[in-house]
mmCIF file of C-alpha atoms in Angstrom:
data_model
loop_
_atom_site.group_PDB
_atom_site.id
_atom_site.type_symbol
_atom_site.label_atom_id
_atom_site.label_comp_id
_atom_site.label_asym_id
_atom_site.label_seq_id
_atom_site.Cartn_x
_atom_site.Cartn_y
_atom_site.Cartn_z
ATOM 1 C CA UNK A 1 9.677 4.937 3.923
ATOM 2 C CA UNK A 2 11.622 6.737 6.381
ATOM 3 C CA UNK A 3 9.534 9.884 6.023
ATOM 4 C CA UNK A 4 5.822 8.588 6.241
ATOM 5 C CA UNK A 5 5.304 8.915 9.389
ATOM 6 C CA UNK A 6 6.796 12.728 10.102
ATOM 7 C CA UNK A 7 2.807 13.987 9.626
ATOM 8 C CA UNK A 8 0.961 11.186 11.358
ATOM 9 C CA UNK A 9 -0.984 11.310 14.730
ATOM 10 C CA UNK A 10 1.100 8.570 16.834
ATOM 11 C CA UNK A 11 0.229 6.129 19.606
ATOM 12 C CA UNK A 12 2.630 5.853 22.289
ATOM 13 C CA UNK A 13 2.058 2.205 24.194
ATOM 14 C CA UNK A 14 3.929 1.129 26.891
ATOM 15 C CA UNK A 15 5.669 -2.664 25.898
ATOM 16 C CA UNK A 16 3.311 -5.306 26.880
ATOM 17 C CA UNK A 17 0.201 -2.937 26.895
ATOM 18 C CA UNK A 18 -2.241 -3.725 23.893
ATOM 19 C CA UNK A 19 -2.509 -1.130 21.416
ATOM 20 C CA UNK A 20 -5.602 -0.198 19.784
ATOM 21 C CA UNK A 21 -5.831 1.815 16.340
ATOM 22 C CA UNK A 22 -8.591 3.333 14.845
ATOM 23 C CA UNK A 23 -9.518 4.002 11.240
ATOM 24 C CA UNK A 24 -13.086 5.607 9.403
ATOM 25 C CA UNK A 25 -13.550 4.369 5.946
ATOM 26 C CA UNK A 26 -15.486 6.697 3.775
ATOM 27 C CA UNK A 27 -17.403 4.029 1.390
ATOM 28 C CA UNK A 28 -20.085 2.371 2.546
ATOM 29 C CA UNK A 29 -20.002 -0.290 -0.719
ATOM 30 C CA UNK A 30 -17.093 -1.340 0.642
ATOM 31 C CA UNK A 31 -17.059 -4.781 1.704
ATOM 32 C CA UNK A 32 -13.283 -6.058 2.166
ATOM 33 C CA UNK A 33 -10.839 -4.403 4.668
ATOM 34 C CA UNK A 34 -7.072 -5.046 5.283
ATOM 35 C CA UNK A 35 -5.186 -3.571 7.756
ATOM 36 C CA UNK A 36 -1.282 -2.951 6.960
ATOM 37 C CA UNK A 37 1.870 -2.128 8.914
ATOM 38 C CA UNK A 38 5.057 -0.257 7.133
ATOM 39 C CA UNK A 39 8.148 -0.174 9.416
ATOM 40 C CA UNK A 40 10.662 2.247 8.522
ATOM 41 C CA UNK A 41 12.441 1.747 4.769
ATOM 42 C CA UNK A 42 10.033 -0.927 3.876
ATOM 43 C CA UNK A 43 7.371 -1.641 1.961
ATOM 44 C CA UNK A 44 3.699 -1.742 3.331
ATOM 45 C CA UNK A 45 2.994 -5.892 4.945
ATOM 46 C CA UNK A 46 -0.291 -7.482 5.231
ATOM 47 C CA UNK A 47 -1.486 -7.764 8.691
ATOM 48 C CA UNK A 48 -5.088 -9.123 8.549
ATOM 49 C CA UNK A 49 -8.158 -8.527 6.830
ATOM 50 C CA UNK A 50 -11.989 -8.930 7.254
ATOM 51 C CA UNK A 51 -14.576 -9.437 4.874
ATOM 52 C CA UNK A 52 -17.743 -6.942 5.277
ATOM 53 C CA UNK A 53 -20.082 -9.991 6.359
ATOM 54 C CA UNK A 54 -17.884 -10.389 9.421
ATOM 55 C CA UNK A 55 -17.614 -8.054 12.425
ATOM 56 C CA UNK A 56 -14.428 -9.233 13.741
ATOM 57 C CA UNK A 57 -11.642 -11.394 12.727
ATOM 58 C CA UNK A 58 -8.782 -12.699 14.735
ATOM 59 C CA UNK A 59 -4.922 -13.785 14.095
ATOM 60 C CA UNK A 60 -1.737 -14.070 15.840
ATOM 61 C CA UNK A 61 -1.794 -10.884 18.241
ATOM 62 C CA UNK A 62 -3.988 -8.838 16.195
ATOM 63 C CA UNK A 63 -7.580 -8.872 15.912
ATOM 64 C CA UNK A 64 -9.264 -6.261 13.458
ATOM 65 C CA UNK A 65 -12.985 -5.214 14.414
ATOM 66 C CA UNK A 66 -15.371 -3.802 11.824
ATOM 67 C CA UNK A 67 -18.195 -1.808 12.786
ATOM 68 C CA UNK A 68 -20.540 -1.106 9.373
ATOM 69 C CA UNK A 69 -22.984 1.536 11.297
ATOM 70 C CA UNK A 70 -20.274 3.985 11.718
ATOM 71 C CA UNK A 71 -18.160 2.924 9.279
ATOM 72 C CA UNK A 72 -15.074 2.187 11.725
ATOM 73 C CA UNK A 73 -12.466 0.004 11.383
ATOM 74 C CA UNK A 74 -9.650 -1.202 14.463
ATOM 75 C CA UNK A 75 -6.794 -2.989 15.219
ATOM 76 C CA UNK A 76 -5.876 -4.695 18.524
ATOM 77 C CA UNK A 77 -2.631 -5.471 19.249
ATOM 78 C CA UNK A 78 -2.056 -8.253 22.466
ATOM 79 C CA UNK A 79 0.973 -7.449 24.236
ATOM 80 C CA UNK A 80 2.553 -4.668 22.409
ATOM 81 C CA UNK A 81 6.107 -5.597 21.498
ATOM 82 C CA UNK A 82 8.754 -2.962 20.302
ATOM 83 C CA UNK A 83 8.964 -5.045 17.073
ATOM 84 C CA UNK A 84 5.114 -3.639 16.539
ATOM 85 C CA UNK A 85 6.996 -0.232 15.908
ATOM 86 C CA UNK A 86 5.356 0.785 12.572
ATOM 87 C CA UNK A 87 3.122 3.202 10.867
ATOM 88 C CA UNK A 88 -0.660 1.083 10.297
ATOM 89 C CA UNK A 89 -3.266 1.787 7.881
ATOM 90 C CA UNK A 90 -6.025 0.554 6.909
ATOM 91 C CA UNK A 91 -7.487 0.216 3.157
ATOM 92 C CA UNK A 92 -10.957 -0.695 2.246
ATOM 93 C CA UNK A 93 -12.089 -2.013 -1.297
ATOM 94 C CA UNK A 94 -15.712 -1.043 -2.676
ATOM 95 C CA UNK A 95 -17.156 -3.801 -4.033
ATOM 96 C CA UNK A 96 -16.495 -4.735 -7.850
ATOM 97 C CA UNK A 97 -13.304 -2.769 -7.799
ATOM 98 C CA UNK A 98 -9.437 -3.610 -7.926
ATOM 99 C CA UNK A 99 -8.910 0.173 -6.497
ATOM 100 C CA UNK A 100 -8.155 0.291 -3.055
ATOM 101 C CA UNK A 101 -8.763 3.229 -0.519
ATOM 102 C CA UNK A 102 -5.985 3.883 1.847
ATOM 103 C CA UNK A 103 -6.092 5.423 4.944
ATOM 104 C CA UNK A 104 -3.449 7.566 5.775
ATOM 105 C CA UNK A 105 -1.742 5.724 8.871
ATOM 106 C CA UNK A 106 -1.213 5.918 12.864
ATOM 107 C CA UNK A 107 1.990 5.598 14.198
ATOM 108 C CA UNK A 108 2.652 3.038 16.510
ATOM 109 C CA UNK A 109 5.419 3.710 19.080
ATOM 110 C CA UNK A 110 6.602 1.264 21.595
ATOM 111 C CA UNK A 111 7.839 2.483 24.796
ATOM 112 C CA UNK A 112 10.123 -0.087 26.837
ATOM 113 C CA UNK B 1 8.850 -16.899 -0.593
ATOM 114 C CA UNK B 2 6.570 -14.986 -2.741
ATOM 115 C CA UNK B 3 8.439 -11.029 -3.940
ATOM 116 C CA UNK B 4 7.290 -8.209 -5.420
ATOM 117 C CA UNK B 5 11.114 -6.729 -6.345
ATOM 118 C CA UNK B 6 11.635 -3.086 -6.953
ATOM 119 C CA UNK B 7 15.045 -2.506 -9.194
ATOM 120 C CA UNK B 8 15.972 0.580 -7.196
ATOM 121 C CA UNK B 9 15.780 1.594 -3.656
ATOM 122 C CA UNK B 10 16.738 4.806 -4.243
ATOM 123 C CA UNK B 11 17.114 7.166 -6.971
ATOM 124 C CA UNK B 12 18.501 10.603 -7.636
ATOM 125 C CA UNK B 13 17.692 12.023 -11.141
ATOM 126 C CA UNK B 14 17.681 15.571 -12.396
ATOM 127 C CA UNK B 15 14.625 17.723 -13.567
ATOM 128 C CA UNK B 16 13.148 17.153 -17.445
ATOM 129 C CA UNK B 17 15.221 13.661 -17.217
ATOM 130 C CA UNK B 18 12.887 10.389 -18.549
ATOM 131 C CA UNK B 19 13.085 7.671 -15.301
ATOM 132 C CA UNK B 20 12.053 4.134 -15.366
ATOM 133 C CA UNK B 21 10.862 2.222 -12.365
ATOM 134 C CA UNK B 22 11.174 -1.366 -12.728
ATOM 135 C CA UNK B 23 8.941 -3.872 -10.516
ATOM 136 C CA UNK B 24 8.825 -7.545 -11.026
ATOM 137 C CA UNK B 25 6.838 -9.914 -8.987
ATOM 138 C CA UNK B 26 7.151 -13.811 -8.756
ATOM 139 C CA UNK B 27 3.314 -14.892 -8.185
ATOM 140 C CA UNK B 28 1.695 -14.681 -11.306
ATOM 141 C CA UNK B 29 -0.494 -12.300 -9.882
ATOM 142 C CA UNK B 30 -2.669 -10.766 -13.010
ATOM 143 C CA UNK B 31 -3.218 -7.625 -11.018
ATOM 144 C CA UNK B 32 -0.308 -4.561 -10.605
ATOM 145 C CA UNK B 33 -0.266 -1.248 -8.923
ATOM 146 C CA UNK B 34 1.881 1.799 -8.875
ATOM 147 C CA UNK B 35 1.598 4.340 -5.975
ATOM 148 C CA UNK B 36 3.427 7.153 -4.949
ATOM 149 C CA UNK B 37 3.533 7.604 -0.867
ATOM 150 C CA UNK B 38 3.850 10.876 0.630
ATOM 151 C CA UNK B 39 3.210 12.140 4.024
ATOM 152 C CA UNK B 40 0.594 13.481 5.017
ATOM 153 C CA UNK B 41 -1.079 12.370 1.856
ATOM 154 C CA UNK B 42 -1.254 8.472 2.467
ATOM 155 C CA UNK B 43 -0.936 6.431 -0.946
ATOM 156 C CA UNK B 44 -2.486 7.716 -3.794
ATOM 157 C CA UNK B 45 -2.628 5.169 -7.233
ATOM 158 C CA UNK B 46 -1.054 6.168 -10.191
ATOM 159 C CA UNK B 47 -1.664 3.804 -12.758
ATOM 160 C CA UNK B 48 -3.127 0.123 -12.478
ATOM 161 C CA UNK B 49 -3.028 -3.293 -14.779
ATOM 162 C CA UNK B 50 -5.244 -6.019 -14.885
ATOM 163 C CA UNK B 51 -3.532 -7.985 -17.360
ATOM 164 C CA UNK B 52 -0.894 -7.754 -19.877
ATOM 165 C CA UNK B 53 -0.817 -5.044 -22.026
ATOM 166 C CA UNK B 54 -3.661 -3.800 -20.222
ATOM 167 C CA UNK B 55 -3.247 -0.586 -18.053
ATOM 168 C CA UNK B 56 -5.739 1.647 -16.438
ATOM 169 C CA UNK B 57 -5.518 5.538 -15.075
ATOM 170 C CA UNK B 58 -5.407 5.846 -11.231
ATOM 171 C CA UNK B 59 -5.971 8.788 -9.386
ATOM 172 C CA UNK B 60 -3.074 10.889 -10.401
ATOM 173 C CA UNK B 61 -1.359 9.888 -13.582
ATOM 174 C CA UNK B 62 -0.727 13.180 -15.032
ATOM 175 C CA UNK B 63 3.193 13.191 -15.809
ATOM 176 C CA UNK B 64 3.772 9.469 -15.736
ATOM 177 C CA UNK B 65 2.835 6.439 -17.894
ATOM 178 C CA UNK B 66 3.074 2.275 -17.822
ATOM 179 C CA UNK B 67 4.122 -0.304 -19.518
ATOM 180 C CA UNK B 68 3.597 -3.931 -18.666
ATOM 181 C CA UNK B 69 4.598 -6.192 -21.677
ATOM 182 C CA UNK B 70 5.072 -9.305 -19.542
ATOM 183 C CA UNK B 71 2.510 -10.889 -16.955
ATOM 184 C CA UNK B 72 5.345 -10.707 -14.425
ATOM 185 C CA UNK B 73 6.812 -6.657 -14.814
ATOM 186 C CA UNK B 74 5.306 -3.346 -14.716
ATOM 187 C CA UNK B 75 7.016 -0.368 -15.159
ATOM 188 C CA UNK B 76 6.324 3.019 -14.147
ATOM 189 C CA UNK B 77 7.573 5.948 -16.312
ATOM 190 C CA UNK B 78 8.281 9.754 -15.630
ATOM 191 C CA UNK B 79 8.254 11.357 -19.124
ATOM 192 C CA UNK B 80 9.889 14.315 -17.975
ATOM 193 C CA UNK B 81 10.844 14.254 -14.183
ATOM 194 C CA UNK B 82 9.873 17.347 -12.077
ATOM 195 C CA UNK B 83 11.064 18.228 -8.537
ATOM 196 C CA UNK B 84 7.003 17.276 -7.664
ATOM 197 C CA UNK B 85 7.401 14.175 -8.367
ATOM 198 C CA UNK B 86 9.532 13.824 -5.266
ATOM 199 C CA UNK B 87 8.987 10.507 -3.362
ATOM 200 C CA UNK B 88 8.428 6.973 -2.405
ATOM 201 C CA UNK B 89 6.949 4.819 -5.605
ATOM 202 C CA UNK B 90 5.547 1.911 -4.683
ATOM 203 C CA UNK B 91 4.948 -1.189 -6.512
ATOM 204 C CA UNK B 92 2.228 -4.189 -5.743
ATOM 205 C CA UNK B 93 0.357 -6.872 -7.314
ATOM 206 C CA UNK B 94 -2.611 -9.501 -6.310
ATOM 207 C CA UNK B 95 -3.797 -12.202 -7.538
ATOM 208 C CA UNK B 96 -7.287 -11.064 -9.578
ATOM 209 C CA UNK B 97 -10.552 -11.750 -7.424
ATOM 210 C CA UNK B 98 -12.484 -11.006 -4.536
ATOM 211 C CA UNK B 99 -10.661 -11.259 -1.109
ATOM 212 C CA UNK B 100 -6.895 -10.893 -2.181
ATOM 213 C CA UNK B 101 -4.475 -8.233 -0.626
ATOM 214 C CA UNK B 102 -1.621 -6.631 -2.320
ATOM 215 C CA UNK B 103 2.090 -7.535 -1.960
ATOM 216 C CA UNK B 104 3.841 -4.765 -1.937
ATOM 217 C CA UNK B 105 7.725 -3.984 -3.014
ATOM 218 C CA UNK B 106 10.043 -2.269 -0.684
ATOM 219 C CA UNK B 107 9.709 1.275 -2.468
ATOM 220 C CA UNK B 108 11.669 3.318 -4.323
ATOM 221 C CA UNK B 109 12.743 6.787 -3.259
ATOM 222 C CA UNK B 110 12.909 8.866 -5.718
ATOM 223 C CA UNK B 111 14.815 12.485 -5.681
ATOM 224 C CA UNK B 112 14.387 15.101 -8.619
ATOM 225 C CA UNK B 113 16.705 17.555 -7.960
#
């Protein structure tokens, strides 16, 4: 919603840069990871995920990077675009559960 | 293409009044979430289902229950609204199994007043 990201650290990118966003995830049973974007007055969109047996997955633009030795999870954005605009976060499952874990988001702002 | 559909985008209801939060989603997913969204806070899970008539206790669900009667609706209920329960409610569901993400609605903003 329109007021999610008033408390969030933010990453200013110039357009065309590539972004990069971090996120720790706190359980190491976790073994599925989705990364999601939430632009203003909408609701939360899948971006890409990665299973736990993979280190790094790639899609359109975005790649997402899992390291399991520290527990840290990225994004990548290619060529920033000021349609990337959003608050991300990431969400990790633990393994035999339907309850994800949510981080609690990076702002994404596009300069032109 | 595939919805998750939240009746209300926003609400504005009054303190001690019962609300219902309607969410309906079109993919036969067996699995549906409520979360409430604030900032600073991230999303925090209310109440879950796994199948019809089914429901399960999140991580907050004092002051609110469920009801999902049919495969394809949940609903979230305040008994007895307070101005704490200020805020975006989210609705998702999944298809059961390993390896599925949510869908998500597009929220409802709720304002106890």
């Amino acid at each position: 919603g329109e007021s999610v990201g008033l408390h969030l650290p933010t990453l200013s990118v110039q357009e065309g840069d590539n972004s990069i966003i971090n996120c720790a995830y706190s359980n190491s049973a976790s073994d599925y990871f989705i990364w999601y974007k939430q632009e203003s007055g909408k609701g939360p969109q899948f971006i890409i995920d990665i299973r736990s047996n993979m280190d790094k997955r790639q899609g359109q633009r975005v790649t997402v990077l899992l390291n399991k030795t520290v527990k840290h999870l990225s994004l990548q954005i290619a060529a920033t675009q000021p349609g990337d605009s959003a608050v991300y976060f990431c969400a990790e499952v633990p393994s035999g559960t339907y309850k994800y874990i949510f981080g609690t988001g990076t702002r994404l702002k596009v300069l032109a | 293409d595939v919805k998750v559909t939240q009746s209300s985008r926003y609400l504005v209801k009054r303190t001690g009044e019962k609300v219902f939060l309607e969410c309906v989603q079109d993919m036969d997913h067996e699995n549906m979430f409520w979360y409430r969204q604030d900032p600073g806070l991230g999303l925090r899970l209310i109440y879950f289902s796994y199948d019809v008539k089914m429901k399960e206790k999140g991580d907050i669900p004092e002051g609110y229950s469920v009801s999902r009667e049919k495969k394809e609706r949940f609903s979230l209920i305040l008994e007895s609204a307070s101005t704490n329960q200020t805020s975006m409610y989210l609705c998702a569901s999944r298809r059961d199994g390993v390896g599925y993400g949510y869908t998500f609605g597009s929220g409802t903003r709720l304002t106890v007043v």
